[in-house]
Amino acid sequence: MVLTDQKVKLMDGVFSPSEASDILNIFIDKKINFHKLQRLSITEQNCNDDTPQLYNRINELIKAKESIREAIMEARREGLALQIESDIQITLIKK
């Protein structure tokens, strides 16, 4: 049952390659570390739980980081800026 919806604009702007690199790498690194800590917490509680969904998500984020790095390198080579837009959709639900 949905209680409320909220949409938050996280980023909306044009950034130099260096700015984009800083912003996106910090964000992705934090997300990767969040999932690594989750995985560690789960495996400490149950050493037989291999948390495949967390491994998969971490690998997806690592691949996304590489893809972003390549786009930033191309922007640097071409003397271009990067437009970054990001929204977060928050929905409160009953469990």
PDB file of N, CA and C in Angstrom:
ATOM      1  N   MET A   1       0.839  -1.176   0.000  1.00  0.00           N
ATOM      2  CA  MET A   1       0.000   0.000   0.000  1.00  0.00           C
ATOM      3  C   MET A   1       0.886   1.243   0.000  1.00  0.00           C
ATOM      4  N   VAL A   2       0.725   2.095  -0.979  1.00  0.00           N
ATOM      5  CA  VAL A   2       1.528   3.302  -1.107  1.00  0.00           C
ATOM      6  C   VAL A   2       0.967   4.377  -0.192  1.00  0.00           C
ATOM      7  N   LEU A   3       1.826   4.942   0.649  1.00  0.00           N
ATOM      8  CA  LEU A   3       1.390   5.996   1.557  1.00  0.00           C
ATOM      9  C   LEU A   3       1.651   7.380   0.984  1.00  0.00           C
ATOM     10  N   THR A   4       2.814   7.568   0.377  1.00  0.00           N
ATOM     11  CA  THR A   4       3.169   8.865  -0.196  1.00  0.00           C
ATOM     12  C   THR A   4       4.282   8.680  -1.221  1.00  0.00           C
ATOM     13  N   ASP A   5       4.332   9.584  -2.156  1.00  0.00           N
ATOM     14  CA  ASP A   5       5.402   9.607  -3.153  1.00  0.00           C
ATOM     15  C   ASP A   5       6.117  10.944  -3.066  1.00  0.00           C
ATOM     16  N   GLN A   6       7.399  10.899  -3.345  1.00  0.00           N
ATOM     17  CA  GLN A   6       8.186  12.124  -3.344  1.00  0.00           C
ATOM     18  C   GLN A   6       9.267  11.998  -4.404  1.00  0.00           C
ATOM     19  N   LYS A   7       9.462  13.042  -5.163  1.00  0.00           N
ATOM     20  CA  LYS A   7      10.515  13.055  -6.175  1.00  0.00           C
ATOM     21  C   LYS A   7      11.473  14.190  -5.834  1.00  0.00           C
ATOM     22  N   VAL A   8      12.749  13.847  -5.751  1.00  0.00           N
ATOM     23  CA  VAL A   8      13.774  14.811  -5.382  1.00  0.00           C
ATOM     24  C   VAL A   8      14.766  14.933  -6.531  1.00  0.00           C
ATOM     25  N   LYS A   9      15.031  16.152  -6.971  1.00  0.00           N
ATOM     26  CA  LYS A   9      16.036  16.376  -8.005  1.00  0.00           C
ATOM     27  C   LYS A   9      17.396  16.380  -7.324  1.00  0.00           C
ATOM     28  N   LEU A  10      18.197  15.377  -7.623  1.00  0.00           N
ATOM     29  CA  LEU A  10      19.501  15.228  -6.999  1.00  0.00           C
ATOM     30  C   LEU A  10      20.548  16.080  -7.718  1.00  0.00           C
ATOM     31  N   MET A  11      20.564  15.985  -9.042  1.00  0.00           N
ATOM     32  CA  MET A  11      21.514  16.751  -9.847  1.00  0.00           C
ATOM     33  C   MET A  11      20.825  17.257 -11.096  1.00  0.00           C
ATOM     34  N   ASP A  12      21.212  18.438 -11.509  1.00  0.00           N
ATOM     35  CA  ASP A  12      20.712  18.993 -12.759  1.00  0.00           C
ATOM     36  C   ASP A  12      21.628  20.126 -13.163  1.00  0.00           C
ATOM     37  N   GLY A  13      22.572  19.823 -14.019  1.00  0.00           N
ATOM     38  CA  GLY A  13      23.487  20.872 -14.424  1.00  0.00           C
ATOM     39  C   GLY A  13      24.510  20.398 -15.430  1.00  0.00           C
ATOM     40  N   VAL A  14      25.320  21.354 -15.852  1.00  0.00           N
ATOM     41  CA  VAL A  14      26.410  21.093 -16.785  1.00  0.00           C
ATOM     42  C   VAL A  14      27.705  21.176 -15.989  1.00  0.00           C
ATOM     43  N   PHE A  15      28.539  20.148 -16.147  1.00  0.00           N
ATOM     44  CA  PHE A  15      29.754  20.039 -15.363  1.00  0.00           C
ATOM     45  C   PHE A  15      30.962  19.820 -16.269  1.00  0.00           C
ATOM     46  N   SER A  16      32.096  20.338 -15.834  1.00  0.00           N
ATOM     47  CA  SER A  16      33.344  20.041 -16.534  1.00  0.00           C
ATOM     48  C   SER A  16      33.648  18.565 -16.320  1.00  0.00           C
ATOM     49  N   PRO A  17      34.523  17.990 -17.148  1.00  0.00           N
ATOM     50  CA  PRO A  17      34.885  16.584 -16.929  1.00  0.00           C
ATOM     51  C   PRO A  17      35.428  16.314 -15.522  1.00  0.00           C
ATOM     52  N   SER A  18      36.221  17.232 -14.999  1.00  0.00           N
ATOM     53  CA  SER A  18      36.768  17.046 -13.645  1.00  0.00           C
ATOM     54  C   SER A  18      35.674  17.080 -12.594  1.00  0.00           C
ATOM     55  N   GLU A  19      34.751  18.042 -12.723  1.00  0.00           N
ATOM     56  CA  GLU A  19      33.637  18.120 -11.772  1.00  0.00           C
ATOM     57  C   GLU A  19      32.764  16.873 -11.850  1.00  0.00           C
ATOM     58  N   ALA A  20      32.444  16.457 -13.072  1.00  0.00           N
ATOM     59  CA  ALA A  20      31.607  15.273 -13.263  1.00  0.00           C
ATOM     60  C   ALA A  20      32.293  14.043 -12.679  1.00  0.00           C
ATOM     61  N   SER A  21      33.589  13.929 -12.897  1.00  0.00           N
ATOM     62  CA  SER A  21      34.342  12.799 -12.362  1.00  0.00           C
ATOM     63  C   SER A  21      34.262  12.779 -10.838  1.00  0.00           C
ATOM     64  N   ASP A  22      34.490  13.918 -10.213  1.00  0.00           N
ATOM     65  CA  ASP A  22      34.434  13.999  -8.754  1.00  0.00           C
ATOM     66  C   ASP A  22      33.049  13.608  -8.233  1.00  0.00           C
ATOM     67  N   ILE A  23      32.018  14.224  -8.790  1.00  0.00           N
ATOM     68  CA  ILE A  23      30.654  13.992  -8.313  1.00  0.00           C
ATOM     69  C   ILE A  23      30.253  12.532  -8.490  1.00  0.00           C
ATOM     70  N   LEU A  24      30.436  12.008  -9.687  1.00  0.00           N
ATOM     71  CA  LEU A  24      29.954  10.660  -9.988  1.00  0.00           C
ATOM     72  C   LEU A  24      30.771   9.580  -9.301  1.00  0.00           C
ATOM     73  N   ASN A  25      32.085   9.766  -9.233  1.00  0.00           N
ATOM     74  CA  ASN A  25      32.919   8.765  -8.554  1.00  0.00           C
ATOM     75  C   ASN A  25      32.623   8.705  -7.065  1.00  0.00           C
ATOM     76  N   ILE A  26      32.423   9.860  -6.435  1.00  0.00           N
ATOM     77  CA  ILE A  26      32.087   9.874  -5.017  1.00  0.00           C
ATOM     78  C   ILE A  26      30.766   9.153  -4.792  1.00  0.00           C
ATOM     79  N   PHE A  27      29.780   9.454  -5.619  1.00  0.00           N
ATOM     80  CA  PHE A  27      28.463   8.843  -5.479  1.00  0.00           C
ATOM     81  C   PHE A  27      28.541   7.323  -5.654  1.00  0.00           C
ATOM     82  N   ILE A  28      29.173   6.873  -6.722  1.00  0.00           N
ATOM     83  CA  ILE A  28      29.246   5.434  -6.997  1.00  0.00           C
ATOM     84  C   ILE A  28      30.100   4.717  -5.945  1.00  0.00           C
ATOM     85  N   ASP A  29      31.213   5.323  -5.555  1.00  0.00           N
ATOM     86  CA  ASP A  29      32.049   4.703  -4.523  1.00  0.00           C
ATOM     87  C   ASP A  29      31.287   4.542  -3.209  1.00  0.00           C
ATOM     88  N   LYS A  30      30.516   5.542  -2.839  1.00  0.00           N
ATOM     89  CA  LYS A  30      29.709   5.446  -1.607  1.00  0.00           C
ATOM     90  C   LYS A  30      28.692   4.315  -1.716  1.00  0.00           C
ATOM     91  N   LYS A  31      28.070   4.193  -2.874  1.00  0.00           N
ATOM     92  CA  LYS A  31      27.069   3.148  -3.084  1.00  0.00           C
ATOM     93  C   LYS A  31      27.725   1.757  -3.046  1.00  0.00           C
ATOM     94  N   ILE A  32      28.885   1.618  -3.666  1.00  0.00           N
ATOM     95  CA  ILE A  32      29.619   0.349  -3.626  1.00  0.00           C
ATOM     96  C   ILE A  32      29.974  -0.001  -2.181  1.00  0.00           C
ATOM     97  N   ASN A  33      30.499   0.970  -1.434  1.00  0.00           N
ATOM     98  CA  ASN A  33      30.875   0.717  -0.042  1.00  0.00           C
ATOM     99  C   ASN A  33      29.660   0.363   0.809  1.00  0.00           C
ATOM    100  N   PHE A  34      28.521   0.998   0.539  1.00  0.00           N
ATOM    101  CA  PHE A  34      27.285   0.682   1.246  1.00  0.00           C
ATOM    102  C   PHE A  34      26.942  -0.798   1.063  1.00  0.00           C
ATOM    103  N   HIS A  35      26.996  -1.267  -0.183  1.00  0.00           N
ATOM    104  CA  HIS A  35      26.658  -2.664  -0.455  1.00  0.00           C
ATOM    105  C   HIS A  35      27.708  -3.621   0.117  1.00  0.00           C
ATOM    106  N   LYS A  36      28.963  -3.232   0.118  1.00  0.00           N
ATOM    107  CA  LYS A  36      30.003  -4.074   0.715  1.00  0.00           C
ATOM    108  C   LYS A  36      29.780  -4.227   2.223  1.00  0.00           C
ATOM    109  N   LEU A  37      29.390  -3.133   2.861  1.00  0.00           N
ATOM    110  CA  LEU A  37      29.104  -3.209   4.297  1.00  0.00           C
ATOM    111  C   LEU A  37      27.875  -4.069   4.569  1.00  0.00           C
ATOM    112  N   GLN A  38      26.867  -3.966   3.717  1.00  0.00           N
ATOM    113  CA  GLN A  38      25.690  -4.820   3.848  1.00  0.00           C
ATOM    114  C   GLN A  38      26.094  -6.289   3.735  1.00  0.00           C
ATOM    115  N   ARG A  39      26.905  -6.565   2.719  1.00  0.00           N
ATOM    116  CA  ARG A  39      27.353  -7.944   2.481  1.00  0.00           C
ATOM    117  C   ARG A  39      28.143  -8.468   3.674  1.00  0.00           C
ATOM    118  N   LEU A  40      29.024  -7.646   4.219  1.00  0.00           N
ATOM    119  CA  LEU A  40      29.819  -8.036   5.379  1.00  0.00           C
ATOM    120  C   LEU A  40      28.922  -8.314   6.586  1.00  0.00           C
ATOM    121  N   SER A  41      27.967  -7.456   6.802  1.00  0.00           N
ATOM    122  CA  SER A  41      27.041  -7.637   7.917  1.00  0.00           C
ATOM    123  C   SER A  41      26.256  -8.939   7.781  1.00  0.00           C
ATOM    124  N   ILE A  42      25.783  -9.216   6.588  1.00  0.00           N
ATOM    125  CA  ILE A  42      25.019 -10.444   6.353  1.00  0.00           C
ATOM    126  C   ILE A  42      25.895 -11.681   6.538  1.00  0.00           C
ATOM    127  N   THR A  43      27.102 -11.651   5.999  1.00  0.00           N
ATOM    128  CA  THR A  43      27.965 -12.833   6.101  1.00  0.00           C
ATOM    129  C   THR A  43      28.492 -13.030   7.518  1.00  0.00           C
ATOM    130  N   GLU A  44      28.595 -11.954   8.312  1.00  0.00           N
ATOM    131  CA  GLU A  44      28.979 -12.112   9.718  1.00  0.00           C
ATOM    132  C   GLU A  44      27.878 -12.826  10.490  1.00  0.00           C
ATOM    133  N   GLN A  45      26.635 -12.563  10.115  1.00  0.00           N
ATOM    134  CA  GLN A  45      25.505 -13.205  10.784  1.00  0.00           C
ATOM    135  C   GLN A  45      25.332 -14.645  10.321  1.00  0.00           C
ATOM    136  N   ASN A  46      25.661 -14.887   9.065  1.00  0.00           N
ATOM    137  CA  ASN A  46      25.495 -16.230   8.500  1.00  0.00           C
ATOM    138  C   ASN A  46      26.584 -16.436   7.457  1.00  0.00           C
ATOM    139  N   CYS A  47      27.631 -17.134   7.836  1.00  0.00           N
ATOM    140  CA  CYS A  47      28.780 -17.298   6.933  1.00  0.00           C
ATOM    141  C   CYS A  47      28.437 -18.115   5.691  1.00  0.00           C
ATOM    142  N   ASN A  48      27.305 -18.800   5.691  1.00  0.00           N
ATOM    143  CA  ASN A  48      26.902 -19.583   4.521  1.00  0.00           C
ATOM    144  C   ASN A  48      26.099 -18.772   3.506  1.00  0.00           C
ATOM    145  N   ASP A  49      25.750 -17.548   3.852  1.00  0.00           N
ATOM    146  CA  ASP A  49      24.976 -16.696   2.947  1.00  0.00           C
ATOM    147  C   ASP A  49      25.960 -15.962   2.036  1.00  0.00           C
ATOM    148  N   ASP A  50      25.956 -16.302   0.752  1.00  0.00           N
ATOM    149  CA  ASP A  50      26.921 -15.695  -0.176  1.00  0.00           C
ATOM    150  C   ASP A  50      26.400 -14.413  -0.831  1.00  0.00           C
ATOM    151  N   THR A  51      25.216 -13.953  -0.469  1.00  0.00           N
ATOM    152  CA  THR A  51      24.618 -12.694  -0.919  1.00  0.00           C
ATOM    153  C   THR A  51      24.832 -12.407  -2.408  1.00  0.00           C
ATOM    154  N   PRO A  52      24.344 -13.275  -3.293  1.00  0.00           N
ATOM    155  CA  PRO A  52      24.584 -13.065  -4.724  1.00  0.00           C
ATOM    156  C   PRO A  52      24.007 -11.752  -5.255  1.00  0.00           C
ATOM    157  N   GLN A  53      22.873 -11.302  -4.705  1.00  0.00           N
ATOM    158  CA  GLN A  53      22.293 -10.059  -5.192  1.00  0.00           C
ATOM    159  C   GLN A  53      23.200  -8.868  -4.892  1.00  0.00           C
ATOM    160  N   LEU A  54      23.888  -8.903  -3.761  1.00  0.00           N
ATOM    161  CA  LEU A  54      24.812  -7.813  -3.433  1.00  0.00           C
ATOM    162  C   LEU A  54      26.070  -7.882  -4.305  1.00  0.00           C
ATOM    163  N   TYR A  55      26.586  -9.081  -4.548  1.00  0.00           N
ATOM    164  CA  TYR A  55      27.724  -9.220  -5.454  1.00  0.00           C
ATOM    165  C   TYR A  55      27.353  -8.690  -6.841  1.00  0.00           C
ATOM    166  N   ASN A  56      26.174  -9.046  -7.302  1.00  0.00           N
ATOM    167  CA  ASN A  56      25.734  -8.588  -8.624  1.00  0.00           C
ATOM    168  C   ASN A  56      25.607  -7.071  -8.674  1.00  0.00           C
ATOM    169  N   ARG A  57      25.028  -6.480  -7.631  1.00  0.00           N
ATOM    170  CA  ARG A  57      24.850  -5.028  -7.625  1.00  0.00           C
ATOM    171  C   ARG A  57      26.191  -4.323  -7.570  1.00  0.00           C
ATOM    172  N   ILE A  58      27.116  -4.821  -6.783  1.00  0.00           N
ATOM    173  CA  ILE A  58      28.458  -4.231  -6.713  1.00  0.00           C
ATOM    174  C   ILE A  58      29.125  -4.298  -8.081  1.00  0.00           C
ATOM    175  N   ASN A  59      29.018  -5.446  -8.756  1.00  0.00           N
ATOM    176  CA  ASN A  59      29.614  -5.584 -10.088  1.00  0.00           C
ATOM    177  C   ASN A  59      28.959  -4.644 -11.100  1.00  0.00           C
ATOM    178  N   GLU A  60      27.639  -4.470 -11.007  1.00  0.00           N
ATOM    179  CA  GLU A  60      26.945  -3.516 -11.892  1.00  0.00           C
ATOM    180  C   GLU A  60      27.477  -2.098 -11.685  1.00  0.00           C
ATOM    181  N   LEU A  61      27.666  -1.729 -10.429  1.00  0.00           N
ATOM    182  CA  LEU A  61      28.165  -0.388 -10.130  1.00  0.00           C
ATOM    183  C   LEU A  61      29.603  -0.205 -10.603  1.00  0.00           C
ATOM    184  N   ILE A  62      30.418  -1.233 -10.478  1.00  0.00           N
ATOM    185  CA  ILE A  62      31.809  -1.157 -10.957  1.00  0.00           C
ATOM    186  C   ILE A  62      31.826  -0.985 -12.473  1.00  0.00           C
ATOM    187  N   LYS A  63      30.965  -1.713 -13.180  1.00  0.00           N
ATOM    188  CA  LYS A  63      30.871  -1.565 -14.640  1.00  0.00           C
ATOM    189  C   LYS A  63      30.359  -0.178 -15.017  1.00  0.00           C
ATOM    190  N   ALA A  64      29.384   0.332 -14.266  1.00  0.00           N
ATOM    191  CA  ALA A  64      28.865   1.676 -14.531  1.00  0.00           C
ATOM    192  C   ALA A  64      29.958   2.716 -14.318  1.00  0.00           C
ATOM    193  N   LYS A  65      30.765   2.527 -13.292  1.00  0.00           N
ATOM    194  CA  LYS A  65      31.860   3.457 -13.014  1.00  0.00           C
ATOM    195  C   LYS A  65      32.863   3.478 -14.173  1.00  0.00           C
ATOM    196  N   GLU A  66      33.158   2.314 -14.720  1.00  0.00           N
ATOM    197  CA  GLU A  66      34.076   2.232 -15.863  1.00  0.00           C
ATOM    198  C   GLU A  66      33.479   2.924 -17.092  1.00  0.00           C
ATOM    199  N   SER A  67      32.213   2.709 -17.334  1.00  0.00           N
ATOM    200  CA  SER A  67      31.535   3.348 -18.458  1.00  0.00           C
ATOM    201  C   SER A  67      31.544   4.870 -18.311  1.00  0.00           C
ATOM    202  N   ILE A  68      31.294   5.333 -17.105  1.00  0.00           N
ATOM    203  CA  ILE A  68      31.324   6.779 -16.842  1.00  0.00           C
ATOM    204  C   ILE A  68      32.736   7.321 -17.031  1.00  0.00           C
ATOM    205  N   ARG A  69      33.726   6.578 -16.577  1.00  0.00           N
ATOM    206  CA  ARG A  69      35.127   7.008 -16.742  1.00  0.00           C
ATOM    207  C   ARG A  69      35.462   7.187 -18.210  1.00  0.00           C
ATOM    208  N   GLU A  70      34.993   6.251 -19.040  1.00  0.00           N
ATOM    209  CA  GLU A  70      35.242   6.356 -20.481  1.00  0.00           C
ATOM    210  C   GLU A  70      34.547   7.575 -21.084  1.00  0.00           C
ATOM    211  N   ALA A  71      33.326   7.857 -20.656  1.00  0.00           N
ATOM    212  CA  ALA A  71      32.604   9.028 -21.159  1.00  0.00           C
ATOM    213  C   ALA A  71      33.317  10.314 -20.746  1.00  0.00           C
ATOM    214  N   ILE A  72      33.816  10.354 -19.533  1.00  0.00           N
ATOM    215  CA  ILE A  72      34.527  11.538 -19.049  1.00  0.00           C
ATOM    216  C   ILE A  72      35.831  11.723 -19.809  1.00  0.00           C
ATOM    217  N   MET A  73      36.542  10.629 -20.083  1.00  0.00           N
ATOM    218  CA  MET A  73      37.778  10.717 -20.862  1.00  0.00           C
ATOM    219  C   MET A  73      37.488  11.247 -22.266  1.00  0.00           C
ATOM    220  N   GLU A  74      36.398  10.788 -22.879  1.00  0.00           N
ATOM    221  CA  GLU A  74      36.017  11.279 -24.201  1.00  0.00           C
ATOM    222  C   GLU A  74      35.685  12.768 -24.145  1.00  0.00           C
ATOM    223  N   ALA A  75      34.961  13.182 -23.120  1.00  0.00           N
ATOM    224  CA  ALA A  75      34.630  14.600 -22.969  1.00  0.00           C
ATOM    225  C   ALA A  75      35.904  15.434 -22.840  1.00  0.00           C
ATOM    226  N   ARG A  76      36.870  14.932 -22.096  1.00  0.00           N
ATOM    227  CA  ARG A  76      38.152  15.648 -21.953  1.00  0.00           C
ATOM    228  C   ARG A  76      38.860  15.770 -23.304  1.00  0.00           C
ATOM    229  N   ARG A  77      38.921  14.650 -24.048  1.00  0.00           N
ATOM    230  CA  ARG A  77      39.587  14.657 -25.355  1.00  0.00           C
ATOM    231  C   ARG A  77      38.925  15.637 -26.325  1.00  0.00           C
ATOM    232  N   GLU A  78      37.601  15.693 -26.275  1.00  0.00           N
ATOM    233  CA  GLU A  78      36.839  16.520 -27.215  1.00  0.00           C
ATOM    234  C   GLU A  78      36.599  17.940 -26.706  1.00  0.00           C
ATOM    235  N   GLY A  79      37.044  18.240 -25.494  1.00  0.00           N
ATOM    236  CA  GLY A  79      36.830  19.566 -24.925  1.00  0.00           C
ATOM    237  C   GLY A  79      35.362  19.849 -24.627  1.00  0.00           C
ATOM    238  N   LEU A  80      34.635  18.830 -24.199  1.00  0.00           N
ATOM    239  CA  LEU A  80      33.200  18.948 -23.957  1.00  0.00           C
ATOM    240  C   LEU A  80      32.889  18.949 -22.456  1.00  0.00           C
ATOM    241  N   ALA A  81      31.704  19.439 -22.141  1.00  0.00           N
ATOM    242  CA  ALA A  81      31.179  19.366 -20.777  1.00  0.00           C
ATOM    243  C   ALA A  81      30.188  18.201 -20.716  1.00  0.00           C
ATOM    244  N   LEU A  82      29.742  17.881 -19.530  1.00  0.00           N
ATOM    245  CA  LEU A  82      28.766  16.803 -19.349  1.00  0.00           C
ATOM    246  C   LEU A  82      27.519  17.345 -18.650  1.00  0.00           C
ATOM    247  N   GLN A  83      26.375  17.082 -19.225  1.00  0.00           N
ATOM    248  CA  GLN A  83      25.105  17.422 -18.583  1.00  0.00           C
ATOM    249  C   GLN A  83      24.693  16.214 -17.750  1.00  0.00           C
ATOM    250  N   ILE A  84      24.429  16.452 -16.486  1.00  0.00           N
ATOM    251  CA  ILE A  84      24.029  15.367 -15.590  1.00  0.00           C
ATOM    252  C   ILE A  84      22.699  15.729 -14.952  1.00  0.00           C
ATOM    253  N   GLU A  85      21.757  14.828 -15.085  1.00  0.00           N
ATOM    254  CA  GLU A  85      20.450  14.980 -14.459  1.00  0.00           C
ATOM    255  C   GLU A  85      20.149  13.704 -13.691  1.00  0.00           C
ATOM    256  N   SER A  86      19.636  13.863 -12.488  1.00  0.00           N
ATOM    257  CA  SER A  86      19.295  12.696 -11.694  1.00  0.00           C
ATOM    258  C   SER A  86      18.170  13.030 -10.732  1.00  0.00           C
ATOM    259  N   ASP A  87      17.165  12.194 -10.729  1.00  0.00           N
ATOM    260  CA  ASP A  87      16.059  12.309  -9.795  1.00  0.00           C
ATOM    261  C   ASP A  87      16.024  11.066  -8.928  1.00  0.00           C
ATOM    262  N   ILE A  88      15.534  11.234  -7.730  1.00  0.00           N
ATOM    263  CA  ILE A  88      15.305  10.101  -6.842  1.00  0.00           C
ATOM    264  C   ILE A  88      13.810  10.041  -6.576  1.00  0.00           C
ATOM    265  N   GLN A  89      13.234   8.888  -6.808  1.00  0.00           N
ATOM    266  CA  GLN A  89      11.812   8.661  -6.531  1.00  0.00           C
ATOM    267  C   GLN A  89      11.707   7.913  -5.214  1.00  0.00           C
ATOM    268  N   ILE A  90      11.018   8.502  -4.257  1.00  0.00           N
ATOM    269  CA  ILE A  90      10.865   7.889  -2.937  1.00  0.00           C
ATOM    270  C   ILE A  90       9.392   7.547  -2.740  1.00  0.00           C
ATOM    271  N   THR A  91       9.147   6.303  -2.412  1.00  0.00           N
ATOM    272  CA  THR A  91       7.784   5.839  -2.155  1.00  0.00           C
ATOM    273  C   THR A  91       7.769   5.122  -0.813  1.00  0.00           C
ATOM    274  N   LEU A  92       6.931   5.577   0.086  1.00  0.00           N
ATOM    275  CA  LEU A  92       6.770   4.901   1.367  1.00  0.00           C
ATOM    276  C   LEU A  92       5.740   3.805   1.195  1.00  0.00           C
ATOM    277  N   ILE A  93       6.095   2.594   1.643  1.00  0.00           N
ATOM    278  CA  ILE A  93       5.178   1.464   1.510  1.00  0.00           C
ATOM    279  C   ILE A  93       5.108   0.693   2.812  1.00  0.00           C
ATOM    280  N   LYS A  94       4.026   0.011   2.994  1.00  0.00           N
ATOM    281  CA  LYS A  94       3.903  -0.880   4.141  1.00  0.00           C
ATOM    282  C   LYS A  94       4.584  -2.194   3.792  1.00  0.00           C
ATOM    283  N   LYS A  95       5.281  -2.771   4.745  1.00  0.00           N
ATOM    284  CA  LYS A  95       5.928  -4.072   4.545  1.00  0.00           C
ATOM    285  C   LYS A  95       4.946  -5.174   4.771  1.00  0.00           C
TER     286      LYS A  95
END
